[in-house]
mmCIF file of C-alpha atoms in Angstrom:
data_model
loop_
_atom_site.group_PDB
_atom_site.id
_atom_site.type_symbol
_atom_site.label_atom_id
_atom_site.label_comp_id
_atom_site.label_asym_id
_atom_site.label_seq_id
_atom_site.Cartn_x
_atom_site.Cartn_y
_atom_site.Cartn_z
ATOM 1 C CA UNK A 18 -0.222 0.173 0.284
ATOM 2 C CA UNK A 19 1.474 3.368 -0.650
ATOM 3 C CA UNK A 20 1.884 6.286 1.879
ATOM 4 C CA UNK A 21 -0.944 8.309 -0.442
ATOM 5 C CA UNK A 22 -3.464 5.310 0.190
ATOM 6 C CA UNK A 23 -2.568 4.179 3.713
ATOM 7 C CA UNK A 24 -3.283 7.516 4.551
ATOM 8 C CA UNK A 25 -7.022 7.556 3.084
ATOM 9 C CA UNK A 26 -7.101 5.239 5.461
ATOM 10 C CA UNK A 27 -7.716 6.238 8.584
ATOM 11 C CA UNK A 28 -10.363 8.528 9.210
ATOM 12 C CA UNK A 29 -10.682 12.202 8.619
ATOM 13 C CA UNK A 30 -10.951 13.856 11.581
ATOM 14 C CA UNK A 31 -11.966 16.970 11.050
ATOM 15 C CA UNK A 32 -15.185 15.742 9.159
ATOM 16 C CA UNK A 33 -18.203 17.486 10.332
ATOM 17 C CA UNK A 34 -19.167 13.968 9.836
ATOM 18 C CA UNK A 35 -17.327 13.146 13.020
ATOM 19 C CA UNK A 36 -17.961 15.881 14.773
ATOM 20 C CA UNK A 37 -15.156 18.168 13.715
ATOM 21 C CA UNK A 38 -16.401 22.000 13.322
ATOM 22 C CA UNK A 39 -15.020 25.521 10.983
ATOM 23 C CA UNK A 40 -13.415 27.410 15.076
ATOM 24 C CA UNK A 41 -12.386 30.749 12.768
ATOM 25 C CA UNK A 42 -11.668 32.151 8.793
ATOM 26 C CA UNK A 43 -9.314 35.253 8.489
ATOM 27 C CA UNK A 44 -11.335 35.438 5.579
ATOM 28 C CA UNK A 45 -14.451 34.396 3.794
ATOM 29 C CA UNK A 46 -15.504 37.147 1.466
ATOM 30 C CA UNK A 47 -16.071 34.851 -1.561
ATOM 31 C CA UNK A 48 -16.814 30.688 -0.360
ATOM 32 C CA UNK A 49 -18.158 30.312 3.549
ATOM 33 C CA UNK A 50 -15.018 28.336 5.449
ATOM 34 C CA UNK A 51 -17.920 25.918 6.896
ATOM 35 C CA UNK A 52 -17.191 23.851 3.114
ATOM 36 C CA UNK A 53 -14.087 23.116 4.650
ATOM 37 C CA UNK A 54 -14.901 20.171 5.978
ATOM 38 C CA UNK A 55 -18.331 18.814 4.358
ATOM 39 C CA UNK A 56 -17.669 15.299 4.017
ATOM 40 C CA UNK A 57 -19.502 15.032 1.082
ATOM 41 C CA UNK A 58 -17.155 15.718 -2.618
ATOM 42 C CA UNK A 59 -17.548 19.465 -3.424
ATOM 43 C CA UNK A 60 -20.321 20.389 -5.965
ATOM 44 C CA UNK A 61 -19.647 22.989 -9.258
ATOM 45 C CA UNK A 62 -21.990 24.918 -10.947
ATOM 46 C CA UNK A 63 -20.249 26.654 -13.782
ATOM 47 C CA UNK A 64 -23.550 29.018 -13.992
ATOM 48 C CA UNK A 65 -24.073 29.177 -10.479
ATOM 49 C CA UNK A 66 -23.309 33.302 -9.380
ATOM 50 C CA UNK A 67 -24.245 35.261 -7.011
ATOM 51 C CA UNK A 68 -23.821 39.565 -6.128
ATOM 52 C CA UNK A 69 -20.574 38.588 -5.162
ATOM 53 C CA UNK A 70 -19.212 36.598 -8.008
ATOM 54 C CA UNK A 71 -18.797 33.411 -8.508
ATOM 55 C CA UNK A 72 -19.660 30.790 -6.117
ATOM 56 C CA UNK A 73 -17.649 27.826 -5.362
ATOM 57 C CA UNK A 74 -18.590 25.224 -2.890
ATOM 58 C CA UNK A 75 -15.781 25.726 -1.148
ATOM 59 C CA UNK A 76 -13.573 28.827 0.762
ATOM 60 C CA UNK A 77 -12.695 31.016 -1.502
ATOM 61 C CA UNK A 78 -10.934 33.832 -0.156
ATOM 62 C CA UNK A 79 -11.052 37.808 -1.448
ATOM 63 C CA UNK A 80 -7.848 38.793 -3.333
ATOM 64 C CA UNK A 81 -5.238 39.827 -0.870
ATOM 65 C CA UNK A 82 -3.309 43.690 -1.451
ATOM 66 C CA UNK A 83 -0.999 43.394 1.646
ATOM 67 C CA UNK A 84 1.389 41.074 2.294
ATOM 68 C CA UNK A 85 0.580 38.317 4.541
ATOM 69 C CA UNK A 86 -1.448 34.998 4.142
ATOM 70 C CA UNK A 87 -5.335 33.491 4.964
ATOM 71 C CA UNK A 88 -6.116 31.182 7.927
ATOM 72 C CA UNK A 89 -8.270 28.604 8.553
ATOM 73 C CA UNK A 90 -8.760 26.970 12.337
ATOM 74 C CA UNK A 91 -10.425 23.229 12.537
ATOM 75 C CA UNK A 92 -11.476 21.285 15.882
ATOM 76 C CA UNK A 93 -10.781 17.903 15.061
ATOM 77 C CA UNK A 94 -13.480 15.837 16.284
ATOM 78 C CA UNK A 95 -11.169 14.328 19.267
ATOM 79 C CA UNK A 96 -7.390 14.679 20.259
ATOM 80 C CA UNK A 97 -5.339 12.615 17.550
ATOM 81 C CA UNK A 98 -2.387 12.182 16.197
ATOM 82 C CA UNK A 99 -2.353 13.607 12.668
ATOM 83 C CA UNK A 100 -0.241 11.652 10.131
ATOM 84 C CA UNK A 101 -1.444 13.731 6.834
ATOM 85 C CA UNK A 102 -4.046 16.018 5.068
ATOM 86 C CA UNK A 103 -5.847 16.587 1.543
ATOM 87 C CA UNK A 104 -6.411 20.128 0.691
ATOM 88 C CA UNK A 105 -8.500 19.377 -2.124
ATOM 89 C CA UNK A 106 -8.808 22.347 -4.610
ATOM 90 C CA UNK A 107 -11.096 20.470 -7.099
ATOM 91 C CA UNK A 108 -13.149 23.495 -9.140
ATOM 92 C CA UNK A 109 -10.442 25.970 -8.460
ATOM 93 C CA UNK A 110 -8.126 27.075 -11.517
ATOM 94 C CA UNK A 111 -7.341 30.108 -12.323
ATOM 95 C CA UNK A 112 -7.879 31.399 -8.338
ATOM 96 C CA UNK A 113 -6.452 28.735 -6.309
ATOM 97 C CA UNK A 114 -3.641 29.196 -3.370
ATOM 98 C CA UNK A 115 0.107 28.832 -4.943
ATOM 99 C CA UNK A 116 1.557 27.196 -1.368
ATOM 100 C CA UNK A 117 0.043 26.163 1.933
ATOM 101 C CA UNK A 118 1.151 24.961 5.657
ATOM 102 C CA UNK A 119 -0.838 23.153 7.637
ATOM 103 C CA UNK A 120 -0.334 23.303 12.015
ATOM 104 C CA UNK A 121 -1.670 22.828 15.427
ATOM 105 C CA UNK A 122 -1.939 23.265 19.185
ATOM 106 C CA UNK A 123 -3.066 21.250 21.693
ATOM 107 C CA UNK A 124 -6.016 22.287 23.951
ATOM 108 C CA UNK A 125 -7.870 20.253 26.415
ATOM 109 C CA UNK A 126 -11.502 21.489 26.264
ATOM 110 C CA UNK A 127 -13.642 23.517 24.733
ATOM 111 C CA UNK A 128 -11.255 26.920 24.113
ATOM 112 C CA UNK A 129 -12.534 30.080 22.598
ATOM 113 C CA UNK A 130 -11.876 31.951 20.144
ATOM 114 C CA UNK A 131 -9.083 34.310 21.838
ATOM 115 C CA UNK A 132 -7.763 31.809 23.128
ATOM 116 C CA UNK A 133 -6.720 29.803 19.605
ATOM 117 C CA UNK A 134 -5.825 32.701 17.633
ATOM 118 C CA UNK A 135 -3.146 33.644 21.489
ATOM 119 C CA UNK A 136 -2.382 29.643 21.352
ATOM 120 C CA UNK A 137 0.817 28.659 20.422
ATOM 121 C CA UNK A 138 0.892 26.588 17.184
ATOM 122 C CA UNK A 139 3.427 24.198 16.407
ATOM 123 C CA UNK A 140 4.452 23.651 12.263
ATOM 124 C CA UNK A 141 3.275 19.718 10.743
ATOM 125 C CA UNK A 142 3.189 20.350 7.080
ATOM 126 C CA UNK A 143 5.273 23.731 6.211
ATOM 127 C CA UNK A 144 4.624 25.755 3.064
ATOM 128 C CA UNK A 145 4.166 22.769 0.314
ATOM 129 C CA UNK A 146 3.045 24.124 -3.763
ATOM 130 C CA UNK A 147 0.034 23.258 -4.926
ATOM 131 C CA UNK A 148 -2.244 22.555 -7.376
ATOM 132 C CA UNK A 149 -5.154 23.485 -8.607
ATOM 133 C CA UNK A 150 -9.318 21.372 -9.043
ATOM 134 C CA UNK A 151 -7.282 18.110 -7.817
ATOM 135 C CA UNK A 152 -6.011 16.791 -4.566
ATOM 136 C CA UNK A 153 -2.693 18.276 -2.335
ATOM 137 C CA UNK A 154 -2.380 15.021 0.186
ATOM 138 C CA UNK A 155 0.627 15.553 2.118
ATOM 139 C CA UNK A 156 2.236 14.151 4.774
ATOM 140 C CA UNK A 157 3.443 15.531 7.735
ATOM 141 C CA UNK A 158 6.998 16.100 8.155
ATOM 142 C CA UNK A 159 6.614 17.645 11.866
ATOM 143 C CA UNK A 160 5.828 15.861 15.084
ATOM 144 C CA UNK A 161 4.856 11.991 14.531
ATOM 145 C CA UNK A 162 3.495 11.047 17.176
ATOM 146 C CA UNK A 163 2.154 14.998 19.471
ATOM 147 C CA UNK A 164 -1.308 14.899 19.793
ATOM 148 C CA UNK A 165 -3.005 17.740 18.471
ATOM 149 C CA UNK A 166 -6.607 19.079 19.413
ATOM 150 C CA UNK A 167 -7.209 21.983 16.296
ATOM 151 C CA UNK A 168 -5.217 22.826 13.354
ATOM 152 C CA UNK A 169 -4.468 25.452 11.579
ATOM 153 C CA UNK A 170 -4.652 25.796 7.546
ATOM 154 C CA UNK A 171 -2.349 29.212 6.239
ATOM 155 C CA UNK A 172 -3.159 29.379 3.024
ATOM 156 C CA UNK A 173 -0.326 32.536 0.991
ATOM 157 C CA UNK A 174 -1.629 34.227 -0.091
ATOM 158 C CA UNK A 175 -5.379 34.304 -0.534
ATOM 159 C CA UNK A 176 -7.374 32.205 -2.909
ATOM 160 C CA UNK A 177 -9.706 29.353 -2.639
ATOM 161 C CA UNK A 178 -9.634 25.221 -1.504
ATOM 162 C CA UNK A 179 -12.875 23.039 -1.376
ATOM 163 C CA UNK A 180 -12.099 20.996 0.969
ATOM 164 C CA UNK A 181 -9.371 20.283 3.785
ATOM 165 C CA UNK A 182 -9.415 16.863 5.356
ATOM 166 C CA UNK A 183 -6.833 15.792 7.956
ATOM 167 C CA UNK A 184 -6.334 12.489 8.523
ATOM 168 C CA UNK A 185 -5.040 10.572 12.375
ATOM 169 C CA UNK A 186 -5.421 8.138 14.639
ATOM 170 C CA UNK A 187 -7.776 9.336 17.686
ATOM 171 C CA UNK A 188 -5.876 7.948 21.051
ATOM 172 C CA UNK A 189 -8.354 6.374 23.521
ATOM 173 C CA UNK A 190 -9.162 9.057 26.326
ATOM 174 C CA UNK A 191 -9.191 7.377 29.735
ATOM 175 C CA UNK A 192 -11.563 9.371 31.123
ATOM 176 C CA UNK A 193 -14.110 8.542 28.561
ATOM 177 C CA UNK A 194 -13.461 4.271 29.366
ATOM 178 C CA UNK A 195 -15.301 4.463 32.693
ATOM 179 C CA UNK A 196 -17.990 1.550 32.566
ATOM 180 C CA UNK A 197 -19.516 0.448 29.787
ATOM 181 C CA UNK A 198 -18.738 1.860 26.509
ATOM 182 C CA UNK A 199 -18.530 1.217 22.356
ATOM 183 C CA UNK A 200 -15.021 0.430 21.981
ATOM 184 C CA UNK A 201 -14.795 -0.067 18.119
ATOM 185 C CA UNK A 202 -16.333 4.121 18.695
ATOM 186 C CA UNK A 203 -13.456 6.106 15.711
ATOM 187 C CA UNK A 204 -14.073 9.048 18.888
ATOM 188 C CA UNK A 205 -13.212 6.251 21.377
ATOM 189 C CA UNK A 206 -9.852 5.165 19.081
ATOM 190 C CA UNK A 207 -11.442 2.364 18.151
ATOM 191 C CA UNK A 208 -9.353 1.994 14.124
ATOM 192 C CA UNK A 209 -9.792 -0.526 11.137
ATOM 193 C CA UNK A 210 -6.429 -2.596 10.834
ATOM 194 C CA UNK A 211 -7.691 -4.513 7.442
ATOM 195 C CA UNK A 212 -10.629 -4.811 5.344
ATOM 196 C CA UNK A 213 -11.061 -7.142 2.695
ATOM 197 C CA UNK A 214 -12.597 -4.406 0.355
ATOM 198 C CA UNK A 215 -14.784 -1.590 0.462
ATOM 199 C CA UNK A 216 -15.813 0.159 -3.546
ATOM 200 C CA UNK A 217 -18.703 1.812 -2.386
ATOM 201 C CA UNK A 218 -18.195 2.701 1.301
ATOM 202 C CA UNK A 219 -15.057 3.035 3.521
ATOM 203 C CA UNK A 220 -15.143 1.250 6.550
ATOM 204 C CA UNK A 221 -14.410 3.776 9.047
ATOM 205 C CA UNK A 222 -18.024 4.925 8.375
ATOM 206 C CA UNK A 223 -19.376 2.033 10.272
ATOM 207 C CA UNK A 224 -18.028 2.984 13.154
ATOM 208 C CA UNK A 225 -18.326 7.084 12.987
ATOM 209 C CA UNK A 226 -21.381 8.433 15.581
ATOM 210 C CA UNK A 227 -24.476 8.515 15.062
ATOM 211 C CA UNK A 228 -26.906 7.159 12.514
ATOM 212 C CA UNK A 229 -26.340 6.754 8.737
ATOM 213 C CA UNK A 230 -28.623 9.075 6.988
ATOM 214 C CA UNK A 231 -27.446 7.550 3.477
ATOM 215 C CA UNK A 232 -26.019 4.709 2.358
ATOM 216 C CA UNK A 233 -23.335 6.111 1.321
ATOM 217 C CA UNK A 234 -22.888 6.634 5.889
ATOM 218 C CA UNK A 235 -22.172 3.229 6.066
ATOM 219 C CA UNK A 236 -19.053 0.422 4.357
ATOM 220 C CA UNK A 237 -20.492 -1.254 1.525
ATOM 221 C CA UNK A 238 -18.284 -4.220 -0.549
ATOM 222 C CA UNK A 239 -18.765 -4.707 -4.461
ATOM 223 C CA UNK A 240 -21.344 -7.471 -5.277
ATOM 224 C CA UNK A 241 -18.817 -11.420 -4.680
ATOM 225 C CA UNK A 242 -19.167 -13.477 -7.462
ATOM 226 C CA UNK A 243 -16.966 -16.107 -6.354
ATOM 227 C CA UNK A 244 -17.446 -18.003 -2.940
ATOM 228 C CA UNK A 245 -15.252 -15.724 -0.362
ATOM 229 C CA UNK A 246 -16.696 -13.830 1.950
ATOM 230 C CA UNK A 247 -16.117 -9.504 3.289
ATOM 231 C CA UNK A 248 -14.401 -8.661 6.215
ATOM 232 C CA UNK A 249 -13.009 -6.060 8.242
ATOM 233 C CA UNK A 250 -10.873 -6.197 11.463
ATOM 234 C CA UNK A 251 -10.945 -3.525 14.393
ATOM 235 C CA UNK A 252 -8.607 -2.662 16.771
ATOM 236 C CA UNK A 253 -10.539 -1.861 20.056
ATOM 237 C CA UNK A 254 -9.636 1.289 21.668
ATOM 238 C CA UNK A 255 -8.418 -0.760 24.419
ATOM 239 C CA UNK A 256 -8.670 -4.360 25.170
ATOM 240 C CA UNK A 257 -11.700 -6.050 26.791
ATOM 241 C CA UNK A 258 -14.350 -7.477 28.079
ATOM 242 C CA UNK A 259 -16.959 -7.434 25.519
ATOM 243 C CA UNK A 260 -20.832 -7.259 26.791
ATOM 244 C CA UNK A 261 -22.580 -6.561 23.069
ATOM 245 C CA UNK A 262 -22.429 -5.868 19.657
ATOM 246 C CA UNK A 263 -24.577 -3.966 17.313
ATOM 247 C CA UNK A 264 -24.023 -4.687 13.135
ATOM 248 C CA UNK A 265 -26.786 -1.925 11.650
ATOM 249 C CA UNK A 266 -27.958 -2.153 8.408
ATOM 250 C CA UNK A 267 -30.151 0.734 8.380
ATOM 251 C CA UNK A 268 -30.307 2.737 5.518
ATOM 252 C CA UNK A 269 -29.238 -0.504 3.162
ATOM 253 C CA UNK A 270 -33.028 -2.269 1.991
ATOM 254 C CA UNK A 271 -31.310 -4.584 -0.764
ATOM 255 C CA UNK A 272 -27.735 -4.120 0.006
ATOM 256 C CA UNK A 273 -27.841 -5.645 2.827
ATOM 257 C CA UNK A 274 -25.221 -8.705 3.902
ATOM 258 C CA UNK A 275 -27.389 -12.181 4.080
ATOM 259 C CA UNK A 276 -25.512 -12.957 7.701
ATOM 260 C CA UNK A 277 -22.997 -12.712 9.689
ATOM 261 C CA UNK A 278 -20.158 -12.702 12.359
ATOM 262 C CA UNK A 279 -18.438 -11.704 14.409
ATOM 263 C CA UNK A 280 -14.820 -13.042 16.455
ATOM 264 C CA UNK A 281 -11.386 -12.030 18.643
ATOM 265 C CA UNK A 282 -8.887 -11.541 15.577
ATOM 266 C CA UNK A 283 -6.361 -12.714 18.350
ATOM 267 C CA UNK A 284 -7.202 -16.101 18.955
ATOM 268 C CA UNK A 285 -9.996 -17.001 16.968
ATOM 269 C CA UNK A 286 -12.725 -17.782 19.467
ATOM 270 C CA UNK A 287 -16.436 -16.902 17.785
ATOM 271 C CA UNK A 288 -17.975 -13.465 19.706
ATOM 272 C CA UNK A 289 -21.451 -13.850 17.266
ATOM 273 C CA UNK A 290 -22.005 -16.826 15.230
ATOM 274 C CA UNK A 291 -23.539 -16.848 12.065
ATOM 275 C CA UNK A 292 -26.235 -15.426 12.076
ATOM 276 C CA UNK A 293 -29.301 -13.545 9.782
ATOM 277 C CA UNK A 294 -29.353 -10.471 9.427
ATOM 278 C CA UNK A 295 -32.631 -7.707 7.852
ATOM 279 C CA UNK A 296 -32.006 -4.809 5.467
ATOM 280 C CA UNK A 297 -32.626 -2.034 7.831
ATOM 281 C CA UNK A 298 -31.995 -2.895 11.476
ATOM 282 C CA UNK A 299 -30.513 -2.650 13.508
ATOM 283 C CA UNK A 300 -29.735 -5.670 15.058
ATOM 284 C CA UNK A 301 -28.227 -5.992 18.865
ATOM 285 C CA UNK A 302 -25.883 -10.042 19.906
ATOM 286 C CA UNK A 303 -24.818 -11.102 23.695
ATOM 287 C CA UNK A 304 -21.489 -11.610 23.936
ATOM 288 C CA UNK A 305 -20.471 -14.470 26.393
ATOM 289 C CA UNK A 306 -17.213 -15.673 26.343
ATOM 290 C CA UNK A 307 -15.776 -13.804 29.397
ATOM 291 C CA UNK A 308 -12.463 -13.702 27.571
ATOM 292 C CA UNK A 309 -10.480 -9.960 26.920
ATOM 293 C CA UNK A 310 -9.807 -8.143 23.380
ATOM 294 C CA UNK A 311 -8.224 -5.992 21.811
ATOM 295 C CA UNK A 312 -9.106 -6.995 18.161
ATOM 296 C CA UNK A 313 -13.172 -7.874 16.428
ATOM 297 C CA UNK A 314 -13.154 -9.414 13.121
ATOM 298 C CA UNK A 315 -16.924 -8.375 12.131
ATOM 299 C CA UNK A 316 -17.174 -11.197 8.955
ATOM 300 C CA UNK A 317 -20.068 -9.700 6.173
ATOM 301 C CA UNK A 318 -21.861 -12.698 3.502
ATOM 302 C CA UNK A 319 -21.180 -12.749 1.110
ATOM 303 C CA UNK A 320 -21.284 -9.564 0.448
ATOM 304 C CA UNK A 321 -22.743 -5.659 1.354
ATOM 305 C CA UNK A 322 -23.360 -2.638 3.239
ATOM 306 C CA UNK A 323 -23.161 -2.256 7.111
ATOM 307 C CA UNK A 324 -24.041 1.174 8.193
ATOM 308 C CA UNK A 325 -22.239 1.088 11.884
ATOM 309 C CA UNK A 326 -20.412 -1.614 14.629
ATOM 310 C CA UNK A 327 -20.736 -0.659 18.200
ATOM 311 C CA UNK A 328 -19.344 -3.284 19.968
ATOM 312 C CA UNK A 329 -20.069 -3.263 23.679
ATOM 313 C CA UNK A 330 -17.547 -4.496 26.398
ATOM 314 C CA UNK A 331 -15.563 -2.500 29.997
ATOM 315 C CA UNK A 332 -11.498 -1.713 29.805
ATOM 316 C CA UNK A 333 -9.965 -4.191 33.126
ATOM 317 C CA UNK A 334 -8.052 -1.339 35.705
ATOM 318 C CA UNK A 335 -4.367 -2.411 34.100
ATOM 319 C CA UNK A 336 -5.857 -2.025 30.805
ATOM 320 C CA UNK A 337 -6.839 1.504 31.757
ATOM 321 C CA UNK A 338 -4.295 2.434 33.831
ATOM 322 C CA UNK A 339 -1.771 1.902 30.643
ATOM 323 C CA UNK A 340 -3.579 3.446 28.277
ATOM 324 C CA UNK A 341 -4.327 6.018 31.122
ATOM 325 C CA UNK A 342 -0.073 6.373 31.228
ATOM 326 C CA UNK A 343 0.058 6.590 27.517
ATOM 327 C CA UNK A 344 -2.174 9.649 26.824
ATOM 328 C CA UNK A 345 -0.892 11.915 29.219
ATOM 329 C CA UNK A 346 2.386 10.887 27.787
ATOM 330 C CA UNK A 347 1.231 12.010 23.997
ATOM 331 C CA UNK A 348 -0.119 15.400 25.484
ATOM 332 C CA UNK A 349 1.757 18.991 25.472
ATOM 333 C CA UNK A 350 3.735 19.435 29.468
ATOM 334 C CA UNK A 351 1.598 22.453 29.970
ATOM 335 C CA UNK A 352 -1.498 20.230 29.207
ATOM 336 C CA UNK A 353 -0.922 17.311 30.974
ATOM 337 C CA UNK A 354 -0.743 18.978 34.344
ATOM 338 C CA UNK A 355 -4.233 19.943 34.287
ATOM 339 C CA UNK A 356 -5.733 16.798 33.324
ATOM 340 C CA UNK A 357 -6.625 15.907 36.971
ATOM 341 C CA UNK A 358 -5.429 12.755 36.656
ATOM 342 C CA UNK A 359 -7.928 11.505 40.272
ATOM 343 C CA UNK A 360 -10.855 10.946 37.345
ATOM 344 C CA UNK A 361 -8.862 7.670 35.904
ATOM 345 C CA UNK A 362 -5.740 6.802 38.566
#
């Protein structure tokens, strides 16, 4: 797998679909900065004009007539290690920025705009040349293992960007792993580590928050023409004893799998025996095993679409402590010192 393909296999943590938000833009005279994190691809109508000029589906600033650059601040859906970004200039041909850079900061909680504008920013991607009307996928060249909460996209000097994607991995927050929780959820730190096919929809969609609104919000495979079946493997946010699983086929009315099964990917132990699935239905199955599980494998037969996969369980005290130490180690020292560790030690 190429570095770019590996990057795109990770969840986009800037996306509004998982909880990202645009907190500030220095200028959006022509195009709304909120469009940057729209999960859908940019659309374009060549005939669409408004009172301010051509209408683009993206963030577009006015033309700068003074030194400087424009920027946008994006809050990630959860604190994460960012591995790379896509600064997509779709449909911006004569008005895209010639170069861009990305910086990061870590501010836990809910900092306001003044806090963000006064924050100390660390370079993740130094100034890089952009191509117009195209994806611009760039790997992080700054600190490799830094837990960050916000990104600042700077375009030099001005112009339009259709979409901004930030690919990475959520690091499990120990404060959110008490009691019975969804250990597969992206926002808890669960992640897809292998998948047989993702022709119509990314497997990351199956771990996203909320309910799927349409089929494209879920994981969907191509139609199989052989005797095998499709599957995905999830590394849980933390090793845990599992209680139940939800295999949700909502919105898949003519394309749901016929059956599904869940197993411990490390040992092969069946957790949910092969069971028939209904279209457009959230199925809940009880898990009887008391073994601690780190990875689960979902097999669907023979193919089809899964809107959401929820794996509920509890984390052992030892695993919880290990996660807490790692999470604190990845935080900047000033943020780690502000954490009330009595919440998880």
